Structures are given as structure tokens and as C-alpha cells.
Coordinates of N, CA and C and ligand atoms in Angstrom, one line a residue:
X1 N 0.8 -1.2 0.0 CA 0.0 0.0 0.0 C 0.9 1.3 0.0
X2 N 0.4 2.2 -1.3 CA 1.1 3.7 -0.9 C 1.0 4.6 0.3
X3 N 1.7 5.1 0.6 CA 1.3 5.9 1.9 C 0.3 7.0 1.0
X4 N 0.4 7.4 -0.2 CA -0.9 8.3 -0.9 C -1.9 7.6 -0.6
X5 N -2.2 6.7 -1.0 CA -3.5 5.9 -0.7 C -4.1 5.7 0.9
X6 N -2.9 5.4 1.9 CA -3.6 5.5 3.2 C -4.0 6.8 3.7
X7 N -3.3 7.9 3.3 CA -4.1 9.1 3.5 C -5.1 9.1 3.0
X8 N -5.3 8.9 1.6 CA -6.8 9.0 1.3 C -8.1 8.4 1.5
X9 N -7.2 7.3 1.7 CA -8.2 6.1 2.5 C -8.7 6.3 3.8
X10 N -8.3 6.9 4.8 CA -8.3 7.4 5.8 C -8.6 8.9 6.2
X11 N -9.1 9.8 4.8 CA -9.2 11.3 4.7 C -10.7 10.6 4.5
X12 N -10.7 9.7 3.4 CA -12.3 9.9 3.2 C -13.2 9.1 4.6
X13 N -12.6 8.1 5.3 CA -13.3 7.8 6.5 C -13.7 8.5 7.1
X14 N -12.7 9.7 7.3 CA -13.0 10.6 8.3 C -13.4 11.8 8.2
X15 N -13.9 12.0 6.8 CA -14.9 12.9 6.4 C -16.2 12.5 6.8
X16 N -16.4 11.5 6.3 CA -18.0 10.3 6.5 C -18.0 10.4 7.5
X17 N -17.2 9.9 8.8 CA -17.5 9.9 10.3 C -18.4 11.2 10.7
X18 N -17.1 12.5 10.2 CA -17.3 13.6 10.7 C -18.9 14.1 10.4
X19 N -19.2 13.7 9.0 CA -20.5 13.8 8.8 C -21.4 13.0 9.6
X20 N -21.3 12.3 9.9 CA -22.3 10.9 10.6 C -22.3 11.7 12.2
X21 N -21.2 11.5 12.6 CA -21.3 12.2 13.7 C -21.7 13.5 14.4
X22 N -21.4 14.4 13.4 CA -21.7 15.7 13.6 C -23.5 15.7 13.6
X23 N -23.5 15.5 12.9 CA -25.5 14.8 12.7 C -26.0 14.7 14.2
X24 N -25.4 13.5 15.2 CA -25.8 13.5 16.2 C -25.5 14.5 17.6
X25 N -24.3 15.1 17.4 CA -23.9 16.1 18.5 C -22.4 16.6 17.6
X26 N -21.9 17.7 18.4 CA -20.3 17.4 18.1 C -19.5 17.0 19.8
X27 N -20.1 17.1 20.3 CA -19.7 16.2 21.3 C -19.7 14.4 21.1
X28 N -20.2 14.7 20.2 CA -20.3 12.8 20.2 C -19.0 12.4 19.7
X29 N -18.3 12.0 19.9 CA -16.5 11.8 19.8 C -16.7 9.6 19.3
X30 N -16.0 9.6 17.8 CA -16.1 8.1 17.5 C -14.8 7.8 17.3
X31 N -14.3 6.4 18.2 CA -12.9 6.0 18.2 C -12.9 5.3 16.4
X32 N -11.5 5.1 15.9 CA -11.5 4.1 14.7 C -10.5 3.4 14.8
X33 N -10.9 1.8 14.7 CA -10.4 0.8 14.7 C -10.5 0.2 13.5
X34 N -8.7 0.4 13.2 CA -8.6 -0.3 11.7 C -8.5 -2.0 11.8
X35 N -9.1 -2.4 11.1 CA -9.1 -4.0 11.2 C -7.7 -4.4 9.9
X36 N -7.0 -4.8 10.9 CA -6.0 -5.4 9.6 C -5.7 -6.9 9.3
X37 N -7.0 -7.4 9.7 CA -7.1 -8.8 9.3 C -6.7 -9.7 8.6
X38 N -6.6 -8.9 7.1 CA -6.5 -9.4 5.5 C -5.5 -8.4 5.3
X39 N -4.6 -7.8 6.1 CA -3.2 -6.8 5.6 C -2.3 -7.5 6.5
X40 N -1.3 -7.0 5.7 CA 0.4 -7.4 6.2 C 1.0 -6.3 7.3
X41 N 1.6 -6.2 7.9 CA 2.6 -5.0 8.9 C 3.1 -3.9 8.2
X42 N 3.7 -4.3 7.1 CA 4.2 -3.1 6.2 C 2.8 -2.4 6.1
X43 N 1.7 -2.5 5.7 CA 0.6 -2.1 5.4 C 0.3 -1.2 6.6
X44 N 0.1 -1.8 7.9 CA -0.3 -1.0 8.9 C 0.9 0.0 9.5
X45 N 2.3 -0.1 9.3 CA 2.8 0.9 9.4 C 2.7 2.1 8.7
X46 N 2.4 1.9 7.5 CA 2.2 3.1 6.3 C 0.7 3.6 6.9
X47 N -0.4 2.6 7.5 CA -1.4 3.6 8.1 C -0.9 4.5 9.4
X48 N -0.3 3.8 9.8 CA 0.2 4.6 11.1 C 1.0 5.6 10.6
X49 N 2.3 6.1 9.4 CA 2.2 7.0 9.1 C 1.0 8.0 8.9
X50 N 0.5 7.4 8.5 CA -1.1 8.2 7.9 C -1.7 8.6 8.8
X51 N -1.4 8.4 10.2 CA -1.7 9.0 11.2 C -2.8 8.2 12.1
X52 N -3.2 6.8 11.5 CA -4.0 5.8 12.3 C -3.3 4.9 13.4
X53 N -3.6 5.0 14.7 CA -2.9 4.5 15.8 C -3.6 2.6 16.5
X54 N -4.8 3.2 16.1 CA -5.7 1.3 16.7 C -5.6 0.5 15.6
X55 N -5.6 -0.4 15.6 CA -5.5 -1.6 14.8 C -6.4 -3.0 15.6
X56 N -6.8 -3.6 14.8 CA -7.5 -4.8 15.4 C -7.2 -6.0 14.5
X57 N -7.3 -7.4 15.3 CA -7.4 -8.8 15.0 C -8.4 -9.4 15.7
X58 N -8.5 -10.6 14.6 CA -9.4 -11.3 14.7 C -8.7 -12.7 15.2
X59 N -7.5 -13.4 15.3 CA -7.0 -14.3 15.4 C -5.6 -14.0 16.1
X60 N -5.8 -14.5 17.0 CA -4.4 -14.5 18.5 C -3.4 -14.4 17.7
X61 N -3.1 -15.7 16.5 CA -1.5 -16.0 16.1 C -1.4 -14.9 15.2
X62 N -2.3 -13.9 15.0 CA -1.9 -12.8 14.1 C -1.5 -11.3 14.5
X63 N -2.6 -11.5 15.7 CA -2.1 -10.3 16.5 C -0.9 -10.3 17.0
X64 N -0.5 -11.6 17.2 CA 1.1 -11.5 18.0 C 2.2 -11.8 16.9
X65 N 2.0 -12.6 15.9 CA 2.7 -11.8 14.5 C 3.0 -10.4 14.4
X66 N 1.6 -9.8 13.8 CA 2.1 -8.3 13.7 C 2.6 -7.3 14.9
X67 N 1.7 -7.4 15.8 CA 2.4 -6.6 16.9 C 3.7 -6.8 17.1
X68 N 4.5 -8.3 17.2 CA 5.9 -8.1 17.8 C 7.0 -7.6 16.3
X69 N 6.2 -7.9 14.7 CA 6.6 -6.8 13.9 C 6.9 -5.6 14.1
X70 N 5.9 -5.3 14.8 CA 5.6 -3.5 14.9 C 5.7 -3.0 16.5
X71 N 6.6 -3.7 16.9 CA 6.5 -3.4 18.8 C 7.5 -2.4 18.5
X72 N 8.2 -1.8 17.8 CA 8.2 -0.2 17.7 C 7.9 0.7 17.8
X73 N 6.8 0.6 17.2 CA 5.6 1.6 17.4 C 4.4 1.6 18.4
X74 N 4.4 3.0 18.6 CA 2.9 3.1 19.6 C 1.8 2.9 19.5
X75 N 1.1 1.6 19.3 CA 0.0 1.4 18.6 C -0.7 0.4 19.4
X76 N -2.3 0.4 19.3 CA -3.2 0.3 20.3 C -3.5 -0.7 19.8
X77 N -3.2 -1.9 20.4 CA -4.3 -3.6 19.5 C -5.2 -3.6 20.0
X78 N -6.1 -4.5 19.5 CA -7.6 -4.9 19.8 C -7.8 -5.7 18.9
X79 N -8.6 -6.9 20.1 CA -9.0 -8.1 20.0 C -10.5 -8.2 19.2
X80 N -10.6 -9.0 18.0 CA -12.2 -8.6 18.2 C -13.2 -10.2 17.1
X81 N -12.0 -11.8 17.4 CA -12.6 -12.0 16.8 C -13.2 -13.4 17.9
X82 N -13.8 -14.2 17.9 CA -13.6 -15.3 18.5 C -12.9 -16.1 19.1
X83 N -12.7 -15.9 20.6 CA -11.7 -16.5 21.2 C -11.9 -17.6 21.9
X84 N -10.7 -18.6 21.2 CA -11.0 -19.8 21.8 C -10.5 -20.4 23.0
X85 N -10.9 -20.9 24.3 CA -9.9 -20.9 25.3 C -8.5 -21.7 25.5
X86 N -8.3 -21.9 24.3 CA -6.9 -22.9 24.5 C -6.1 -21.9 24.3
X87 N -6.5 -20.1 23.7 CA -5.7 -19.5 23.3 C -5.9 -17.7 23.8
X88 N -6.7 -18.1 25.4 CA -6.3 -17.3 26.0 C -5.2 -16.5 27.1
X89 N -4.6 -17.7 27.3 CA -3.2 -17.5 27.7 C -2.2 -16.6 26.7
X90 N -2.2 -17.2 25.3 CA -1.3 -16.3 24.3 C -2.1 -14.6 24.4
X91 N -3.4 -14.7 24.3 CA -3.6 -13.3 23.8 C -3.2 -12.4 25.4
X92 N -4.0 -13.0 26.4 CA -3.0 -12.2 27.6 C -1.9 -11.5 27.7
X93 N -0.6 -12.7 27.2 CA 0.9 -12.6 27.4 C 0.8 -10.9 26.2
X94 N 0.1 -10.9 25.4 CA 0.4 -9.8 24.4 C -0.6 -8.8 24.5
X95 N -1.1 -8.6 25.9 CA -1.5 -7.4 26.8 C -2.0 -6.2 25.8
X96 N -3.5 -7.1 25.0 CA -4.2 -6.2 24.1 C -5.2 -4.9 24.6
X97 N -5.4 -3.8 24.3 CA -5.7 -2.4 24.9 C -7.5 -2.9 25.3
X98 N -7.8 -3.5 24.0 CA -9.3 -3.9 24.3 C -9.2 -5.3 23.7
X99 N -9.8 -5.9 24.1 CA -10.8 -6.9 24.1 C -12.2 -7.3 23.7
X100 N -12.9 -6.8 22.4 CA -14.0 -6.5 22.1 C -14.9 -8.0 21.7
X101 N -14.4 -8.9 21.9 CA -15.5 -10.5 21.6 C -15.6 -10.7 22.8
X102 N -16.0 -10.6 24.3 CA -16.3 -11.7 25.4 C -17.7 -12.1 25.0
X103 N -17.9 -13.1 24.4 CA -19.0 -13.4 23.8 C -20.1 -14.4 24.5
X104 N -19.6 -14.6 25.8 CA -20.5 -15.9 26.6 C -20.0 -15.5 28.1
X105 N -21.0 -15.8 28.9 CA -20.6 -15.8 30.5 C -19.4 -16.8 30.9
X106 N -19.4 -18.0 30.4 CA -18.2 -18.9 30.4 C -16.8 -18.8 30.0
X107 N -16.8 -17.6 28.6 CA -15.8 -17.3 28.2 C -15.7 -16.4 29.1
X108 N -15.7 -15.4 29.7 CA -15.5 -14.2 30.4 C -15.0 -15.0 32.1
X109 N -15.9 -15.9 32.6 CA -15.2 -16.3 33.9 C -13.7 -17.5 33.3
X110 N -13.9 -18.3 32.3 CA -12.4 -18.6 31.9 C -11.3 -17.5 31.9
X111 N -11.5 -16.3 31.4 CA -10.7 -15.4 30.9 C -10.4 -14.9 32.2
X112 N -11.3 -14.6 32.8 CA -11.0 -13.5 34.4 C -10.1 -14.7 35.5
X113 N -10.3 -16.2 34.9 CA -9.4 -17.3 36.0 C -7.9 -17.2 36.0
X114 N -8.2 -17.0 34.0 CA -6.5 -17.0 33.5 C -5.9 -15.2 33.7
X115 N -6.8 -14.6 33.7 CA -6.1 -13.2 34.4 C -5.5 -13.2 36.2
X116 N -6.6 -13.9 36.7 CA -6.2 -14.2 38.4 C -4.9 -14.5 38.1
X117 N -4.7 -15.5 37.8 CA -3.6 -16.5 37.7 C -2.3 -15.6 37.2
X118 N -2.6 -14.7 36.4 CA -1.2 -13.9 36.1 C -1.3 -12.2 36.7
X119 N -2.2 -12.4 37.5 CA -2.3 -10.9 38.1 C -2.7 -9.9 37.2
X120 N -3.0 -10.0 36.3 CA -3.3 -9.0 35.4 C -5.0 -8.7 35.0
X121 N -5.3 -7.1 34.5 CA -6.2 -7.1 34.3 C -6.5 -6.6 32.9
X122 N -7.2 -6.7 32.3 CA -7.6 -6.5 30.6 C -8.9 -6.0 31.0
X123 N -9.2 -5.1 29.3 CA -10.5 -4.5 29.1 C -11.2 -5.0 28.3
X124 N -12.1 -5.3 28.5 CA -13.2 -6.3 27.7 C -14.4 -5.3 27.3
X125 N -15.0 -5.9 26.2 CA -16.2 -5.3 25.9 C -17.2 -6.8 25.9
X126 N -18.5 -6.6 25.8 CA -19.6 -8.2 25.3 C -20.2 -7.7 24.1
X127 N -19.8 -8.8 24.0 CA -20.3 -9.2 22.3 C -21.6 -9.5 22.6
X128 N -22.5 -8.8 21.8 CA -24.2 -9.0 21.8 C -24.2 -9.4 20.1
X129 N -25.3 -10.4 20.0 CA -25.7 -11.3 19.0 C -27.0 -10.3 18.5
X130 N -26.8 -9.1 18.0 CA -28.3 -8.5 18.5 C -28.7 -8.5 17.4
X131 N -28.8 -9.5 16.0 CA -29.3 -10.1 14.5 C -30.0 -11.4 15.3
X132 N -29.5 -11.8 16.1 CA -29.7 -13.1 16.7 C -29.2 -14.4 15.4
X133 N -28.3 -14.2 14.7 CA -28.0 -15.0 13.6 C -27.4 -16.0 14.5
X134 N -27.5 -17.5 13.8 CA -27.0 -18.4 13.5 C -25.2 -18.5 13.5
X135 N -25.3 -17.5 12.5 CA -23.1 -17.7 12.2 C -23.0 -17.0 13.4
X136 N -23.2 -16.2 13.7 CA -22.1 -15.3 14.9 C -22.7 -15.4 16.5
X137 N -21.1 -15.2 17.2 CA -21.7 -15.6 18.0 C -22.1 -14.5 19.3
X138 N -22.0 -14.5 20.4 CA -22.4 -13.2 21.4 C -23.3 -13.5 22.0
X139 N -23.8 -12.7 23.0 CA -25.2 -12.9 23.7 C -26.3 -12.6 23.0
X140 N -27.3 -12.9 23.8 CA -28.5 -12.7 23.3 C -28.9 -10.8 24.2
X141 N -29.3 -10.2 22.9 CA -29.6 -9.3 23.2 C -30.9 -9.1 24.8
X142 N -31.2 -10.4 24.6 CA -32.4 -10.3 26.0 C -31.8 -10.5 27.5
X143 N -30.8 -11.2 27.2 CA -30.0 -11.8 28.3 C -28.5 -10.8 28.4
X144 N -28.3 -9.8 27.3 CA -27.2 -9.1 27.5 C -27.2 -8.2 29.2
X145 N -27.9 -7.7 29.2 CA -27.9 -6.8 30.8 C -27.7 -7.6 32.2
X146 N -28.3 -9.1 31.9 CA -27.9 -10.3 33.2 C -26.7 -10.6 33.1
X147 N -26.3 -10.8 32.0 CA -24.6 -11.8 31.9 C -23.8 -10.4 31.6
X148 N -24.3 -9.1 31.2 CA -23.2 -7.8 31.9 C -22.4 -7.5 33.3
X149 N -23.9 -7.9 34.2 CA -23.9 -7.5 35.4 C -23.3 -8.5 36.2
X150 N -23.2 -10.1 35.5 CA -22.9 -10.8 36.0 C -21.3 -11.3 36.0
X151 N -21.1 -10.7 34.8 CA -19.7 -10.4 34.5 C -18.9 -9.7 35.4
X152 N -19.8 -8.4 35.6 CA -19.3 -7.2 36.7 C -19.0 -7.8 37.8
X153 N -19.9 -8.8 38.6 CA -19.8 -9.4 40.0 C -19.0 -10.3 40.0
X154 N -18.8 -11.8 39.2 CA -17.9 -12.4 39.2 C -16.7 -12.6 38.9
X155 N -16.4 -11.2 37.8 CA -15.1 -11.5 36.9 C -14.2 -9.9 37.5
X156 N -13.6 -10.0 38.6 CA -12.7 -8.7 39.1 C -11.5 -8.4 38.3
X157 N -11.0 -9.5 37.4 CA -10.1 -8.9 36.6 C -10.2 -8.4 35.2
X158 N -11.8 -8.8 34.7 CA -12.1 -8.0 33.3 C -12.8 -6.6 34.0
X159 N -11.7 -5.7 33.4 CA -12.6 -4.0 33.2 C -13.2 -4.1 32.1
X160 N -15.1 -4.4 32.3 CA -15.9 -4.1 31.5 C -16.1 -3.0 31.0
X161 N -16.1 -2.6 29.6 CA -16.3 -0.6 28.6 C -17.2 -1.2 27.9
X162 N -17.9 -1.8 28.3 CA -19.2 -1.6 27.1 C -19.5 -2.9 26.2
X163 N -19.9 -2.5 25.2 CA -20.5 -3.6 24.3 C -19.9 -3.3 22.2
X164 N -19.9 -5.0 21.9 CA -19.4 -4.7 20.5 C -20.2 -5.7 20.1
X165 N -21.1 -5.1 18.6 CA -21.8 -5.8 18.2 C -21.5 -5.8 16.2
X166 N -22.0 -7.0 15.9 CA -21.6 -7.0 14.3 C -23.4 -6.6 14.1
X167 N -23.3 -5.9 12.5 CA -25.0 -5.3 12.2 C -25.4 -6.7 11.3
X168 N -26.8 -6.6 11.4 CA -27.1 -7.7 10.7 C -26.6 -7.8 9.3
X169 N -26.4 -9.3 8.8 CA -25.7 -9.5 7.8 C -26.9 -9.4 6.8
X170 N -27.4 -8.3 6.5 CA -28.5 -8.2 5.6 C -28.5 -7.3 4.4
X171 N -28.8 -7.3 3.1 CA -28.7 -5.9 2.5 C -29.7 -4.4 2.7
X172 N -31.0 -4.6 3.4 CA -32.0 -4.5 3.8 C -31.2 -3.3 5.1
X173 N -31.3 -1.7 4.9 CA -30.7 -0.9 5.6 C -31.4 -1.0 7.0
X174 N -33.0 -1.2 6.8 CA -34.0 -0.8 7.9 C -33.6 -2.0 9.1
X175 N -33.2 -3.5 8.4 CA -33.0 -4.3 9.5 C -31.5 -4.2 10.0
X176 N -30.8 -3.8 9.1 CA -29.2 -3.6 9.7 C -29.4 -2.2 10.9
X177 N -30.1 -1.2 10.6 CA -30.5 0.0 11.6 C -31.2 -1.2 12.7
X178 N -32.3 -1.7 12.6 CA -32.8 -2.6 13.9 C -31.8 -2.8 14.9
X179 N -31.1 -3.7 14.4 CA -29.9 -4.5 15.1 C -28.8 -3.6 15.8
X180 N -28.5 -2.5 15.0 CA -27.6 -1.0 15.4 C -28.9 -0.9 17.2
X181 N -29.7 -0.6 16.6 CA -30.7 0.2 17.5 C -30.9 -1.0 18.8
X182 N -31.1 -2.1 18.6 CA -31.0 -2.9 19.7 C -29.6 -2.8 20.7
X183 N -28.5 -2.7 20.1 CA -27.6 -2.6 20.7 C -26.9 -1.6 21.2
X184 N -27.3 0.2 20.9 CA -27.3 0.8 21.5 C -28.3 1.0 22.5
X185 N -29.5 0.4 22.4 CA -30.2 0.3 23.7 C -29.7 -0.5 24.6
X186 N -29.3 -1.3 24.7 CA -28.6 -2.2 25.6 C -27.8 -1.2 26.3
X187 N -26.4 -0.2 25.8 CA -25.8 0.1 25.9 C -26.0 1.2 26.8
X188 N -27.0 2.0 26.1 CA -27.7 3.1 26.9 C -28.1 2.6 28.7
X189 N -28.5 1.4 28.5 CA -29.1 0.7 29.8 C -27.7 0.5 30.8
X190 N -26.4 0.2 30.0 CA -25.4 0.1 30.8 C -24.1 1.1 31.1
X191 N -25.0 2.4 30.4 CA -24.0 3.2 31.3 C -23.8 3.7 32.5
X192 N -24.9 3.9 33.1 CA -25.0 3.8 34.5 C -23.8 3.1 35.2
X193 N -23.7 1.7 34.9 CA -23.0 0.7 35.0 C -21.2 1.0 34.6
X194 N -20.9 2.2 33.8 CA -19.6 2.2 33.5 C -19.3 2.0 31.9
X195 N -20.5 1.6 31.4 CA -20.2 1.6 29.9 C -19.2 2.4 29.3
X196 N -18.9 2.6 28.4 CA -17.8 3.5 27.8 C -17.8 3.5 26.3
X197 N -17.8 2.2 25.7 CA -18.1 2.1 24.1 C -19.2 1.6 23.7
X198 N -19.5 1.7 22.8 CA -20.4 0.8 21.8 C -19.8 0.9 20.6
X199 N -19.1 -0.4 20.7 CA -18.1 -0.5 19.1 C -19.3 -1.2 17.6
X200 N -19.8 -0.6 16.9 CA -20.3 -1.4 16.1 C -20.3 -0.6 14.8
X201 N -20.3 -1.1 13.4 CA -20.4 -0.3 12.2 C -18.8 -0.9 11.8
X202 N -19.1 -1.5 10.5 CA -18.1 -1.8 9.3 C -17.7 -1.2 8.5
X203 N -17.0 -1.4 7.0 CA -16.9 -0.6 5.9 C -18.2 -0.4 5.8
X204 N -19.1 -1.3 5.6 CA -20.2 -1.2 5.0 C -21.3 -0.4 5.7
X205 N -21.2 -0.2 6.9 CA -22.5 0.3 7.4 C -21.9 1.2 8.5
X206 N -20.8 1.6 8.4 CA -20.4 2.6 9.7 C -21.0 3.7 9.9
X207 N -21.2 4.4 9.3 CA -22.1 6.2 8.9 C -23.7 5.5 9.9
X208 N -24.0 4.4 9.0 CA -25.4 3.7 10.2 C -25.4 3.8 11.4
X209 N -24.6 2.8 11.5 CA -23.9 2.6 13.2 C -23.6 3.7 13.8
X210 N -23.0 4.4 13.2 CA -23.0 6.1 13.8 C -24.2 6.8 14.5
X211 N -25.2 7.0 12.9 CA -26.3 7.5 12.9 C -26.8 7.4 14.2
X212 N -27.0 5.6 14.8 CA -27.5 4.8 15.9 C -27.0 4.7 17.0
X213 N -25.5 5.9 17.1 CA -25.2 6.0 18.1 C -23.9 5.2 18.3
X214 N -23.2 4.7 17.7 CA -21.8 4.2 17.9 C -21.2 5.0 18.1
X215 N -20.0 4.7 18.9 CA -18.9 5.6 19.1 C -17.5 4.8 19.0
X216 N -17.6 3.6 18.5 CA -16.1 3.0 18.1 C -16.8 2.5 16.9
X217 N -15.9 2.5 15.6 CA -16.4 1.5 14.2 C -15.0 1.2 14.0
X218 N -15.3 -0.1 13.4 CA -14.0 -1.5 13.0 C -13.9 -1.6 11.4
X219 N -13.1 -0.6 10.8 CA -13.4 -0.9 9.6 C -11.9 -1.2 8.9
X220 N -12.2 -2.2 8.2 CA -11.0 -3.3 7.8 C -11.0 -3.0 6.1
X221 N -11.7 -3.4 5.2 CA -11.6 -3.4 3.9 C -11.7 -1.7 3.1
X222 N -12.6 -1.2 3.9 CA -12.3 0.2 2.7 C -11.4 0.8 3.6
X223 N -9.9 0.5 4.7 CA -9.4 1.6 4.9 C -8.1 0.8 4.5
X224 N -8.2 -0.4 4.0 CA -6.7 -0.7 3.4 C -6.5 -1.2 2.1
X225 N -8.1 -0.2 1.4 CA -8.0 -1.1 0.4 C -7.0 -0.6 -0.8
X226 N -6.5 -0.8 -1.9 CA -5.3 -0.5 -2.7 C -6.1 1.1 -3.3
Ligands
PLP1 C1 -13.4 -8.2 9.7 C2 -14.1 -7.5 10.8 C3 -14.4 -6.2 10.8 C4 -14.0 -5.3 9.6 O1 -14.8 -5.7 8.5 P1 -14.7 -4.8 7.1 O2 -16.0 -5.1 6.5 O3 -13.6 -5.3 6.3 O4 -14.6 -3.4 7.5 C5 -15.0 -5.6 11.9 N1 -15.3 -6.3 13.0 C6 -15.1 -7.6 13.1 C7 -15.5 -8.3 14.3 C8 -14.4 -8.3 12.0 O5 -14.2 -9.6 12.1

């Protein structure tokens, strides 16, 4: 990737934010989390010239790939795909900023055992299923506010920030808005509670997810694309 192209790539995101956002407040402040999933390190350094600092994975042996690439630089990982427990020990040891999949009450007290166990504490977000699909996984949007709170009480070494949700996998804008809208309700219900993010919105539907109230979006394909 040219570093021309990550500017531009990254000029036009954050035009579109600035619009989306500004819509709702200008106080409303949205973090961006580049997903470099399907990029190489050279790639995410040339975004980080470009002035992008978060970065996300979806897969432990990748995050710890790139990051110890790029453990030169000041750059903020985040976790955000499916974690499996054989391979929460590795993501620990590489002491990621966020944690955006705790996607089950089971995964979250495994995670908070293997935190005891090394003294350490991570920031987690819950993954809410709020399509209720089949492929993905997360809570159930009905059950998200019991297994938040339940999280809160049992798990002292995850710092809970909120909630991260995928928009329904649909072409249909009104039902991808639904799913946005369920999961900022959730979220709304848990700030009281310390909430802090609502990570949701893709290439495809970030400006939505905005619209609906997001304040982190994960977008992977139109910020690294050539
Ligand atoms: C891949 C991925 C993204 C980014 O998807 P794009 O459509 O490429 O922007 C965001 N969130 C999660 C959880 C992902 O797995």
C-alpha cells in the first residue's frame, strides 16, 4: 500500500464519520479501529504514518505476528474475533488495549481465571448477537444486561467498557438499523453501569452505526483497500 492511498483512505473515513457524527452532536466523539485482518505489517505501518494509531485482529497468532513486527511503534491492538480458550493465555501474554468478543458468561469467567492466575487485568467489551444470527456468536440481546452484570460481579479482573456488536448481515438498511438500534439500547441501559463504548459499524454500514449511536467502528476493507 502507498502511503498516498492511506491518506486517502483514511481522509475519506473521516470525512464520512465527521458527517455521521456531527448529525448526532459534536460532542459525540467516534474512536477508529482499523481491522488489519487481510493486511500485512508493512501495510499497517504506512497507516500509522497516515496517522492511524488502533488496529484490530481477529485471530491470537496474528495479533502476536504483527504486533511483535511493529513493537516499535505506539499502537493500540484490539482483539475482536472469536476466542477460543486454548488461546487465552497467548492473547494475555500480548497485553491487548481492548478486548471486544467476550462473547458468553463462560468465556469471560475462563478469561477473568487466567487473568487471576497472572495478576493481570484487561479490558473487555460483550459481544451482543443483536441479529440473533445463526453464524455469529455473542449474547442474546435479551440476556445481555444479566450476563453484563454478571460479569461485573464475578469477573474482578475484566474492566468491563461496554458492548461490541456485528450489524445484521443483511442488504435491507432498515433491518441492519434494527440491530444497530438494539444494541445501542442495551448500551444506553449500561452506562449507569460504566459503559464507555459501543463498538459497532463496518466498511459497509459505519455512517449507520453512527447514525444509531456508535462511538467505536471497526473498519477493515475500505481503509486498506489499494
Ligand atoms: C473483519 C471484521 C471487521 C471489519 O470488516 P470490514 O467489512 O472489512 O470493514 C470488523 N469487525 C469484526 C469483528 C471483524 O471480524
Amino acid at each position: 500500500m502507498e502511503k498516498e492511498t492511506a491518506v486517502k483512505n483514511l481522509d475519506r473515513i473521516i470525512t464520512k464519520i465527521e458527517g455521521a457524527r456531527l448529525n448526532i452532536s459534536e460532542h459525540h466523539i467516534v474512536k477508529i479501529i482499523g481491522i488489519s485482518k487481510y493486511s500485512q505489517a508493512s501495510d499497517i505501518e504506512t497507516l500509522y504514518n497516515a496517522g492511524q494509531r488502533a488496529f484490530g485482529e481477529n485471530k491470537v497468532q496474528d495479533l502476536k505476528l504483527k504486533s511483535e513486527i511493529l513493537e516499535e511503534l505506539p499502537l493500540e491492538w484490539h482483539f475482536v474475533g472469536h476466542l477460543q480458550k486454548n488461546k487465552i493465555n497467548n492473547l494475555i501474554d500480548l497485553n491487548p488495549t481492548l478486548v471486544q468478543s467476550i462473547d458468553s458468561l463462560e468465556l469471560a469467567q475462563e478469561f477473568n481465571k487466567k487473568l487471576e492466575a497472572r495478576n493481570k487485568k484487561i479490558s473487555c467489551l460483550l459481544q451482543i448477537n443483536s441479529a440473533k444470527e445463526d453464524t455469529k456468536t455473542g449474547v442474546l440481546p435479551e440476556e445481555a444486561i444479566r450476563i453484563y452484570k454478571q460479569i461485573l460481579d464475578t469477573c474482578p479482573n475484566i474492566r468491563l467498557k461496554g458492548v461490541m456488536s456485528i450489524g445484521a448481515h443483511v442488504e435491507d438498511k432498515d433491518i441492519i438499523r434494527t440491530s444497530f438500534k438494539t444494541t445501542k439500547k442495551i448500551y444506553d441501559e449500561l452506562v449507569p453501569l460504566g459503559a464507555k463504548y459501543c463498538s459497532m459499524g463496518m466498511s459497509s454500514d459505519f455512517e449507520l452505526a453512527i447514525a444509531c449511536g456508535s462511538n467505536m467502528v471497526r473498519v477493515g476493507s475500505t481503509l486498506f483497500k489499494d
